Amino acid sequence: QVQLVESGGGLVQAGGSLRLSCAASRRTFSSYSVCWFPQAPGKEREFVAGISWSGGNIDYADSVKGRFTISRDNAKSTVYLQMGSLKPEDTAVYYCAATRIRTVVTGRTFYDYWGQGTQVTVSS
C-alpha cells in the first residue's frame, strides 16, 4: 500500500509559477511510476505529466509541453511538478497517482494509488 500526499497548490496569476509535490509513505516508492492528473470542475481527470520509476521515461500532454516539468527524488520519496507560464485553463485539482508499471502510462485505470489532490487556481 502506498499513501500519497500532494502539496504546493494555491492561487496564482496567469503567467506565474507553482511547484507541486507528491510525497509517498513508502521507501519502495522508487519502484513506482507516477503521473499527475488534474481535474477541472465538470471534467474528468486528464493526464498531464508522468515519470517512470527510474526517471528515465517522461511524458507530457501536448497542452503542457514546454511549460511543466516533472521530476522525482527517490531518496525523499517525492515527485515534483514544476508549473510555469500558467494559464486560467490550468485551474483544477491536481492529483498524483502511482502504479507499479515500470513505464509511463497515461490511462487513469492503470493507477492503483491516488492522493487527495491539491487545488491550483490561475486567475486572469
Short mmCIF file of C-alpha atoms in Angstrom, two decimals:
data_model
loop_
_atom_site.label_atom_id
_atom_site.label_comp_id
_atom_site.label_asym_id
_atom_site.label_seq_id
_atom_site.Cartn_x
_atom_site.Cartn_y
_atom_site.Cartn_z
CA GLN A 1 0.00 0.00 0.00
CA VAL A 2 1.26 3.48 -0.89
CA GLN A 3 -0.17 6.67 0.54
CA LEU A 4 0.33 9.83 -1.50
CA VAL A 5 0.05 13.41 -0.25
CA GLU A 6 0.05 16.36 -2.62
CA SER A 7 1.04 19.88 -1.64
CA GLY A 8 2.05 23.16 -3.21
CA GLY A 9 -1.22 24.26 -4.77
CA GLY A 10 -2.59 27.77 -4.45
CA LEU A 11 -3.80 30.88 -6.20
CA VAL A 12 -1.53 32.41 -8.81
CA GLN A 13 -1.91 34.96 -11.59
CA ALA A 14 -1.71 33.96 -15.23
CA GLY A 15 1.90 33.68 -16.30
CA GLY A 16 3.01 32.69 -12.83
CA SER A 17 4.57 29.51 -11.48
CA LEU A 18 3.90 26.86 -8.87
CA ARG A 19 5.68 23.70 -7.77
CA LEU A 20 3.56 20.78 -6.69
CA SER A 21 4.91 17.94 -4.58
CA CYS A 22 3.68 14.37 -4.24
CA ALA A 23 5.13 12.70 -1.15
CA ALA A 24 4.82 8.95 -0.66
CA SER A 25 4.66 6.93 2.51
CA ARG A 26 6.90 4.10 1.43
CA ARG A 27 10.62 3.85 0.79
CA THR A 28 9.82 1.48 -2.08
CA PHE A 29 8.30 4.46 -3.86
CA SER A 30 11.25 4.21 -6.22
CA SER A 31 9.55 1.11 -7.69
CA TYR A 32 6.51 3.10 -8.81
CA SER A 33 5.86 5.25 -11.86
CA VAL A 34 3.94 8.43 -11.04
CA CYS A 35 1.70 10.74 -13.01
CA TRP A 36 -0.24 13.94 -12.42
CA PHE A 37 -3.92 14.12 -13.34
CA PRO A 38 -5.69 17.47 -12.97
CA GLN A 39 -9.45 17.54 -12.72
CA ALA A 40 -11.28 20.72 -13.62
CA PRO A 41 -14.88 21.27 -12.48
CA GLY A 42 -17.27 19.17 -14.50
CA LYS A 43 -14.49 17.33 -16.30
CA GLU A 44 -12.69 14.02 -15.95
CA ARG A 45 -9.17 13.67 -14.65
CA GLU A 46 -6.72 14.03 -17.52
CA PHE A 47 -3.09 13.04 -17.78
CA VAL A 48 -0.65 15.96 -17.97
CA ALA A 49 2.72 14.56 -16.91
CA GLY A 50 4.31 11.27 -15.92
CA ILE A 51 7.66 9.88 -14.85
CA SER A 52 8.79 6.28 -14.72
CA TRP A 53 10.18 4.60 -11.62
CA SER A 54 13.77 5.33 -12.62
CA GLY A 55 13.12 8.76 -14.09
CA GLY A 56 14.32 7.52 -17.45
CA ASN A 57 10.94 7.81 -19.15
CA ILE A 58 9.00 11.08 -19.03
CA ASP A 59 5.90 12.12 -20.94
CA TYR A 60 3.72 15.22 -21.11
CA ALA A 61 0.37 16.13 -22.56
CA ASP A 62 0.68 18.48 -25.52
CA SER A 63 -1.14 21.18 -23.57
CA VAL A 64 1.70 21.49 -21.04
CA LYS A 65 4.83 20.71 -23.06
CA GLY A 66 7.40 23.43 -22.58
CA ARG A 67 5.56 24.81 -19.52
CA PHE A 68 5.57 21.95 -16.99
CA THR A 69 8.47 19.81 -15.80
CA ILE A 70 8.11 16.59 -13.82
CA SER A 71 10.93 15.20 -11.72
CA ARG A 72 11.48 12.86 -8.82
CA ASP A 73 13.77 12.46 -5.83
CA ASN A 74 13.57 8.83 -4.79
CA ALA A 75 15.69 9.47 -1.71
CA LYS A 76 12.88 11.72 -0.48
CA SER A 77 10.09 9.54 -1.95
CA THR A 78 8.76 12.63 -3.69
CA VAL A 79 7.71 13.58 -7.21
CA TYR A 80 7.54 17.22 -8.26
CA LEU A 81 5.62 19.09 -10.92
CA GLN A 82 7.11 22.46 -11.76
CA MET A 83 4.41 24.51 -13.47
CA GLY A 84 5.26 27.67 -15.40
CA SER A 85 3.53 30.12 -17.71
CA LEU A 86 0.29 29.16 -16.03
CA LYS A 87 -3.00 29.81 -17.78
CA PRO A 88 -6.53 30.11 -16.38
CA GLU A 89 -7.37 26.82 -18.11
CA ASP A 90 -4.80 25.08 -15.89
CA THR A 91 -7.14 25.65 -12.97
CA ALA A 92 -8.01 22.27 -11.44
CA VAL A 93 -7.49 19.96 -8.52
CA TYR A 94 -4.22 18.21 -9.23
CA TYR A 95 -3.96 14.56 -8.22
CA CYS A 96 -0.84 12.44 -8.25
CA ALA A 97 -1.14 8.71 -8.82
CA ALA A 98 1.24 5.77 -8.67
CA THR A 99 1.49 2.44 -10.45
CA ARG A 100 3.90 -0.50 -10.36
CA ILE A 101 4.07 -0.40 -14.16
CA ARG A 102 7.70 0.45 -14.96
CA THR A 103 6.98 2.97 -17.72
CA VAL A 104 4.66 5.96 -18.13
CA VAL A 105 1.09 5.05 -19.00
CA THR A 106 -1.49 7.77 -19.48
CA GLY A 107 -4.72 5.95 -18.67
CA ARG A 108 -6.25 6.52 -15.25
CA THR A 109 -7.24 2.89 -14.86
CA PHE A 110 -3.60 1.79 -14.65
CA TYR A 111 -3.08 3.67 -11.39
CA ASP A 112 -3.79 1.95 -8.11
CA TYR A 113 -2.84 4.67 -5.64
CA TRP A 114 -4.11 8.24 -5.56
CA GLY A 115 -3.60 11.26 -3.37
CA GLN A 116 -6.33 13.60 -2.11
CA GLY A 117 -5.42 16.36 -4.54
CA THR A 118 -4.26 19.95 -4.26
CA GLN A 119 -6.15 22.92 -5.70
CA VAL A 120 -4.48 25.10 -8.32
CA THR A 121 -6.29 28.28 -9.29
CA VAL A 122 -4.95 30.56 -12.01
CA SER A 123 -6.54 33.99 -12.24
CA SER A 124 -6.63 36.02 -15.45
#
